[in-house]
Amino acid sequence: MTASATTLTPFGQDVLQGLSQPQPTLNSKWFYDERGNALFQQIMRCPEYYLTGAEAEIYRSCAPALLEELDGAPFDLIELGAGDGSKTQLLIEQFLAAGARFAYRPIDLNAAALAEVRDLIGLRWPKLEFQAIQGDYFEALDRLGRSTGSRRRLVLFPGANIGNFHPGEAVRMLERIRGFLAAGDLLLTGFDLKKDPAVILAAYNDPTGHTAAFNLNLLHRINRELEGNFDLDHWRHWETYNPATGAACSYLLPTSAQEVTIRALNQTFTFRAWQAIAVEISQKYSLREIEGMAEAAQFTCLRHLQDARGYFTDSLWRVPTH
Ligand SMILES: C[S@@+](CC[C@H](N)C(=O)[O-])C[C@H]1O[C@@H](n2cnc3c(N)ncnc32)[C@H](O)[C@@H]1O
């Protein structure tokens, strides 16, 4: 008997739903358990993974542009998918130096990552108003409530996390974020830009194998948390990039036929040799496509803040007043 979806954790529910599809999938939002966080830190230090350095370069210099749009009003700095928050600290540092009045409210699924951010912020800036909200993006935004318009909101959606949604889904996601904002509030979203496909592929295929270990950790996590028996010696990480669509996709491939039992789901899954599990999309965009998304989600695109190589943009949008 399959476990009833209602008795399962959200992770269990997603795994059951994803592996039951004709084309099996696993949602990349579950990459970040304790081991996944540690592996992601190693990826961020890989020279091939240009995304972190590019966005840090932007965050180091974008405070004046953001503060100018906020007109000196006090605001809430809300971060979706904060992770270790290291880039955001670059921004906080500049905001404080400029005398900005704000509270920092990071959101993440991962309680351990948020605890780390809380400790770091507490050490560096004990007087900064801080509220960590653990949960899925919208569950956490619901807890924060809709903007009343009395205090400005600046929402950060960094790390190209938006790229983990298919383009149509991404627009719906941005529209939903707008639902929590009032006229004049700002959204700063990190988008990875279309570029030389070799550069993109290398970012998800580092020769040291950190990305492979990170992706395969999802199977480890199922074994650990859901009593699965994936045999990791028979699975491989595989990356593709399609320059026509801008989609970089990560797959987990069984090198031989596999039968996997996941006891918490009361379920056995069979995989043919080389039958892929799709685990992550990292969608790349052009500046024009991003502007189209702003319009579709009913934001005004104010400007693109880019790194010197033009690899990445943090696009600044405002909720229009009409
Ligand atoms: C790629 S890391 C990026 C971390 C950081 N923002 C950065 O740019 O370095 C993604 C983070 O988003 C979180 N995350 C992913 N999907 C999420 C969701 N649906 N709701 C809340 N947090 C999520 C993960 O737990 C992880 O900490």
Coordinates of C-alpha atoms and ligand atoms in Angstrom, one line a residue:
M1 CA 0.0 0.0 0.0
T2 CA 1.3 3.5 -0.9
A3 CA 1.7 5.8 2.1
S4 CA -1.1 8.3 2.3
A5 CA 0.1 11.7 1.1
T6 CA -1.3 13.3 4.3
T7 CA 0.9 11.2 6.6
L8 CA 4.1 12.2 4.8
T9 CA 6.4 15.1 5.3
P10 CA 6.4 17.7 2.5
F11 CA 9.7 16.2 1.3
G12 CA 8.1 12.7 1.2
Q13 CA 5.0 14.0 -0.6
D14 CA 7.2 15.7 -3.3
V15 CA 9.3 12.6 -3.7
L16 CA 6.3 10.3 -4.1
Q17 CA 4.7 12.7 -6.6
G18 CA 7.9 13.2 -8.6
L19 CA 9.0 9.6 -8.9
S20 CA 5.5 8.5 -9.8
Q21 CA 5.5 10.5 -13.0
P22 CA 6.1 8.8 -16.4
Q23 CA 9.2 11.1 -16.6
P24 CA 10.5 10.9 -13.0
T25 CA 11.5 14.2 -11.4
L26 CA 12.8 15.4 -8.0
N27 CA 12.4 19.0 -6.9
S28 CA 15.7 20.8 -6.6
K29 CA 14.4 22.7 -3.6
W30 CA 15.2 19.6 -1.5
F31 CA 19.0 19.8 -2.3
Y32 CA 19.7 21.8 0.8
D33 CA 19.9 19.5 3.8
E34 CA 23.0 19.9 6.1
R35 CA 25.2 18.0 3.7
G36 CA 23.7 19.8 0.7
N37 CA 24.4 23.2 2.2
A38 CA 28.1 22.2 2.8
L39 CA 28.4 20.9 -0.7
F40 CA 26.8 24.0 -2.1
Q41 CA 29.4 26.1 -0.2
Q42 CA 32.1 24.1 -2.1
I43 CA 30.4 24.7 -5.4
M44 CA 30.3 28.5 -4.8
R45 CA 34.1 28.3 -4.3
C46 CA 34.6 26.5 -7.7
P47 CA 36.2 28.8 -10.3
E48 CA 33.7 27.4 -12.9
Y49 CA 30.7 28.5 -10.8
Y50 CA 30.8 32.1 -11.9
L51 CA 27.3 32.9 -10.6
T52 CA 28.2 33.6 -7.0
G53 CA 31.2 35.9 -7.8
A54 CA 29.2 37.8 -10.4
E55 CA 26.3 38.5 -8.1
A56 CA 28.6 39.4 -5.2
E57 CA 30.2 42.0 -7.5
I58 CA 26.8 43.5 -8.2
Y59 CA 25.8 43.4 -4.5
R60 CA 29.0 45.2 -3.5
S61 CA 28.0 48.3 -5.5
C62 CA 24.3 48.4 -5.9
A63 CA 23.2 49.9 -2.5
P64 CA 23.1 53.5 -3.8
A65 CA 20.8 52.6 -6.7
L66 CA 18.4 50.8 -4.3
L67 CA 18.5 53.5 -1.6
E68 CA 17.8 56.1 -4.3
E69 CA 14.6 54.3 -5.3
L70 CA 13.6 54.0 -1.6
D71 CA 13.8 57.8 -1.0
G72 CA 15.1 57.5 2.5
A73 CA 12.0 55.8 3.8
P74 CA 12.3 52.9 6.4
F75 CA 11.9 49.5 4.8
D76 CA 11.8 45.7 5.3
L77 CA 14.6 43.8 3.4
I78 CA 13.0 40.5 2.7
E79 CA 15.1 37.8 1.1
L80 CA 13.7 34.7 -0.6
G81 CA 16.0 31.7 -0.4
A82 CA 18.7 33.3 1.7
G83 CA 21.0 30.3 2.1
D84 CA 24.1 31.4 4.0
G85 CA 23.2 35.1 3.3
S86 CA 26.8 35.9 2.6
K87 CA 26.1 38.1 -0.5
T88 CA 23.3 39.9 1.3
Q89 CA 25.7 40.9 4.1
L90 CA 27.7 42.9 1.5
L91 CA 24.5 44.9 0.9
I92 CA 23.6 45.2 4.5
E93 CA 27.0 46.6 5.2
Q94 CA 26.5 49.4 2.7
F95 CA 22.9 50.1 3.8
L96 CA 24.1 50.6 7.4
A97 CA 27.0 52.8 6.3
A98 CA 24.6 55.0 4.4
G99 CA 22.4 55.3 7.5
A100 CA 19.4 53.4 6.0
R101 CA 16.7 52.3 8.4
F102 CA 15.5 48.8 7.8
A103 CA 14.8 45.3 9.2
Y104 CA 16.3 42.2 7.6
R105 CA 13.8 39.3 7.2
P106 CA 15.4 36.3 5.4
I107 CA 13.2 33.4 4.3
D108 CA 14.5 29.8 3.6
L109 CA 13.2 26.3 3.7
N110 CA 16.3 25.3 5.5
A111 CA 16.3 26.0 9.3
A112 CA 20.1 25.3 9.7
A113 CA 21.0 27.9 7.1
L114 CA 18.8 30.5 8.7
A115 CA 20.3 29.7 12.2
E116 CA 23.7 30.4 10.7
V117 CA 22.5 33.7 9.2
R118 CA 21.0 34.7 12.6
D119 CA 24.3 34.0 14.4
L120 CA 26.3 35.9 11.9
I121 CA 24.0 38.9 11.9
G122 CA 23.8 38.8 15.7
L123 CA 27.6 38.9 15.9
R124 CA 28.2 41.6 13.3
W125 CA 25.2 43.9 13.8
P126 CA 23.4 43.0 17.1
K127 CA 21.2 46.1 16.9
L128 CA 19.8 45.3 13.4
E129 CA 16.1 44.3 13.6
F130 CA 16.1 40.6 12.4
Q131 CA 13.4 38.0 11.7
A132 CA 14.2 34.7 10.1
I133 CA 11.2 33.0 8.6
Q134 CA 11.5 29.3 7.9
G135 CA 9.4 27.8 5.2
D136 CA 8.5 27.6 1.5
Y137 CA 8.6 31.1 -0.2
F138 CA 4.8 31.6 -0.1
E139 CA 4.1 29.9 3.1
A140 CA 6.7 32.3 4.7
L141 CA 5.3 35.4 2.8
D142 CA 1.8 34.5 4.0
R143 CA 3.1 34.5 7.6
L144 CA 4.7 37.9 7.0
G145 CA 1.4 39.1 5.5
R146 CA 0.5 41.4 2.6
S147 CA 2.1 44.9 2.6
T148 CA -0.1 47.5 4.1
G149 CA 1.9 50.1 2.3
S150 CA 2.9 51.9 5.5
R151 CA 6.4 50.6 5.4
R152 CA 8.3 50.0 2.1
R153 CA 9.4 46.5 1.1
L154 CA 12.6 45.6 -0.8
V155 CA 12.4 41.9 -1.7
L156 CA 15.6 40.2 -2.8
F157 CA 15.3 37.0 -4.9
P158 CA 19.0 36.2 -5.4
G159 CA 21.3 33.4 -6.6
A160 CA 19.3 32.9 -9.9
N161 CA 16.8 30.9 -7.8
I162 CA 14.2 32.1 -10.3
G163 CA 16.0 30.0 -12.9
N164 CA 14.9 26.9 -11.0
F165 CA 11.4 27.5 -12.4
H166 CA 10.3 26.9 -16.0
P167 CA 9.8 30.4 -17.7
G168 CA 5.9 30.3 -17.5
E169 CA 6.0 29.1 -13.9
A170 CA 8.6 31.9 -13.1
V171 CA 6.2 34.6 -14.3
R172 CA 3.4 33.2 -12.1
M173 CA 5.8 33.1 -9.2
L174 CA 6.8 36.7 -9.8
E175 CA 3.1 37.7 -10.0
R176 CA 2.5 35.9 -6.7
I177 CA 5.3 37.9 -5.1
R178 CA 3.8 41.1 -6.4
G179 CA 0.6 40.1 -4.5
F180 CA 2.5 40.6 -1.2
L181 CA 3.8 44.1 -2.2
A182 CA 2.2 47.5 -2.4
A183 CA 2.7 50.3 -5.0
G184 CA 6.3 51.6 -4.9
D185 CA 7.8 48.4 -3.3
L186 CA 10.8 46.9 -5.0
L187 CA 11.9 43.5 -6.2
L188 CA 15.5 42.7 -7.0
T189 CA 15.8 39.4 -8.8
G190 CA 19.0 37.6 -9.9
F191 CA 18.9 36.2 -13.4
D192 CA 21.7 34.3 -15.0
L193 CA 22.2 35.5 -18.6
K194 CA 22.5 33.6 -21.9
K195 CA 26.2 33.4 -22.8
D196 CA 28.8 31.0 -24.3
P197 CA 27.3 27.5 -23.7
A198 CA 30.7 26.2 -22.7
V199 CA 30.9 28.6 -19.8
I200 CA 27.4 27.6 -18.7
L201 CA 28.0 23.9 -19.0
A202 CA 31.3 24.1 -17.1
A203 CA 29.5 25.8 -14.1
Y204 CA 27.3 22.7 -13.6
N205 CA 30.0 20.2 -14.3
D206 CA 33.1 21.1 -12.3
P207 CA 36.0 18.7 -12.7
T208 CA 36.4 18.3 -8.9
G209 CA 32.9 16.6 -8.9
H210 CA 31.3 18.9 -6.3
T211 CA 28.2 19.4 -8.4
A212 CA 27.9 15.7 -9.0
A213 CA 28.1 15.0 -5.3
F214 CA 25.6 17.8 -4.6
N215 CA 23.0 16.4 -7.0
L216 CA 23.6 12.8 -5.9
N217 CA 23.1 13.9 -2.3
L218 CA 19.4 14.2 -3.1
L219 CA 19.3 10.4 -3.4
H220 CA 21.4 10.1 -0.2
R221 CA 18.8 12.4 1.5
I222 CA 16.0 10.1 0.4
N223 CA 17.9 7.1 1.8
R224 CA 18.5 8.9 5.1
E225 CA 15.2 10.6 5.7
L226 CA 12.7 8.3 3.9
E227 CA 14.5 5.0 4.4
G228 CA 15.3 4.5 0.7
N229 CA 17.8 2.1 -0.8
F230 CA 19.2 4.0 -3.8
D231 CA 22.6 2.4 -4.5
L232 CA 24.7 5.5 -5.2
D233 CA 27.4 3.5 -7.1
H234 CA 24.9 3.0 -9.9
W235 CA 23.8 6.7 -10.4
R236 CA 25.5 9.5 -12.3
H237 CA 25.1 13.2 -12.6
W238 CA 24.5 14.5 -16.2
E239 CA 24.2 18.1 -17.3
T240 CA 22.8 19.5 -20.6
Y241 CA 22.5 23.1 -21.9
N242 CA 20.2 24.0 -24.8
P243 CA 21.3 27.4 -26.2
A244 CA 18.0 27.6 -28.2
T245 CA 15.8 27.5 -25.0
G246 CA 18.3 28.7 -22.4
A247 CA 17.6 25.7 -20.2
A248 CA 20.5 24.1 -18.3
C249 CA 19.1 20.8 -16.9
S250 CA 20.5 18.4 -14.4
Y251 CA 19.7 14.7 -14.4
L252 CA 20.5 11.7 -12.3
L253 CA 21.0 8.6 -14.5
P254 CA 21.1 4.9 -13.4
T255 CA 24.0 3.1 -15.2
S256 CA 22.0 -0.2 -15.0
A257 CA 18.4 -1.2 -14.2
Q258 CA 17.5 -0.3 -10.6
E259 CA 14.7 -1.3 -8.3
V260 CA 14.5 1.1 -5.4
T261 CA 12.3 0.7 -2.3
I262 CA 11.5 3.8 -0.2
R263 CA 10.0 2.5 3.0
A264 CA 8.5 5.7 4.3
L265 CA 6.5 5.8 1.0
N266 CA 5.6 2.1 1.1
Q267 CA 6.7 2.1 -2.5
T268 CA 9.1 0.4 -4.9
F269 CA 10.2 2.3 -8.1
T270 CA 11.8 0.6 -11.0
F271 CA 14.2 2.5 -13.3
R272 CA 15.5 1.2 -16.7
A273 CA 19.2 1.7 -17.4
W274 CA 19.8 5.3 -18.3
Q275 CA 16.2 6.4 -17.5
A276 CA 16.8 9.9 -16.3
I277 CA 15.4 11.5 -13.2
A278 CA 15.2 15.3 -13.9
V279 CA 16.3 17.2 -10.9
E280 CA 16.9 20.8 -11.7
I281 CA 16.4 23.4 -14.4
S282 CA 18.7 26.5 -14.3
Q283 CA 17.0 28.7 -16.9
K284 CA 19.1 31.4 -18.6
Y285 CA 17.6 34.6 -20.0
S286 CA 18.3 37.6 -22.2
L287 CA 17.8 41.1 -20.9
R288 CA 14.8 41.5 -23.3
E289 CA 13.2 38.3 -22.0
I290 CA 13.6 39.6 -18.5
E291 CA 11.9 42.9 -19.4
G292 CA 9.1 40.9 -20.9
M293 CA 8.7 38.9 -17.7
A294 CA 8.5 42.2 -15.7
E295 CA 5.7 43.4 -17.9
A296 CA 3.9 40.0 -17.8
A297 CA 4.1 40.0 -14.0
Q298 CA 2.9 43.7 -13.9
F299 CA 6.1 45.3 -12.6
T300 CA 8.0 48.3 -14.0
C301 CA 11.5 47.2 -14.9
L302 CA 13.7 50.1 -13.5
R303 CA 17.2 48.9 -14.4
H304 CA 19.6 46.0 -14.9
L305 CA 22.5 45.9 -12.5
Q306 CA 25.3 43.7 -14.1
D307 CA 28.7 42.4 -13.4
A308 CA 31.6 43.6 -15.5
R309 CA 31.6 40.5 -17.8
G310 CA 27.9 40.7 -18.4
Y311 CA 27.3 37.2 -17.2
F312 CA 24.6 38.0 -14.6
T313 CA 22.0 40.6 -13.9
D314 CA 20.1 41.7 -10.8
S315 CA 17.1 43.2 -12.3
L316 CA 15.4 46.0 -10.2
W317 CA 11.6 46.2 -10.6
R318 CA 9.0 48.4 -8.9
V319 CA 5.3 47.8 -8.3
P320 CA 3.6 50.6 -10.4
T321 CA 1.3 53.0 -8.7
H322 CA -1.7 52.6 -11.1
Ligands
LIG1 C1 21.1 28.2 -4.6 S1 20.9 28.5 -2.9 C2 21.2 30.2 -3.0 C3 21.5 30.8 -1.6 C4 21.8 32.3 -1.6 N1 20.6 33.1 -1.9 C5 22.8 32.6 -2.7 O1 22.5 33.2 -3.7 O2 24.0 32.2 -2.5 C6 19.2 28.3 -2.7 C7 18.6 28.5 -1.4 O3 17.2 28.7 -1.5 C8 16.4 27.9 -0.7 N2 15.2 27.5 -1.3 C9 15.1 26.8 -2.5 N3 13.8 26.7 -2.8 C10 13.1 27.2 -1.8 C11 11.7 27.4 -1.5 N4 10.8 26.9 -2.4 N5 11.3 28.1 -0.4 C12 12.2 28.6 0.4 N6 13.6 28.4 0.3 C13 14.0 27.8 -0.8 C14 17.4 26.7 -0.4 O4 17.1 26.1 0.8 C15 18.7 27.4 -0.4 O5 19.2 27.8 0.8

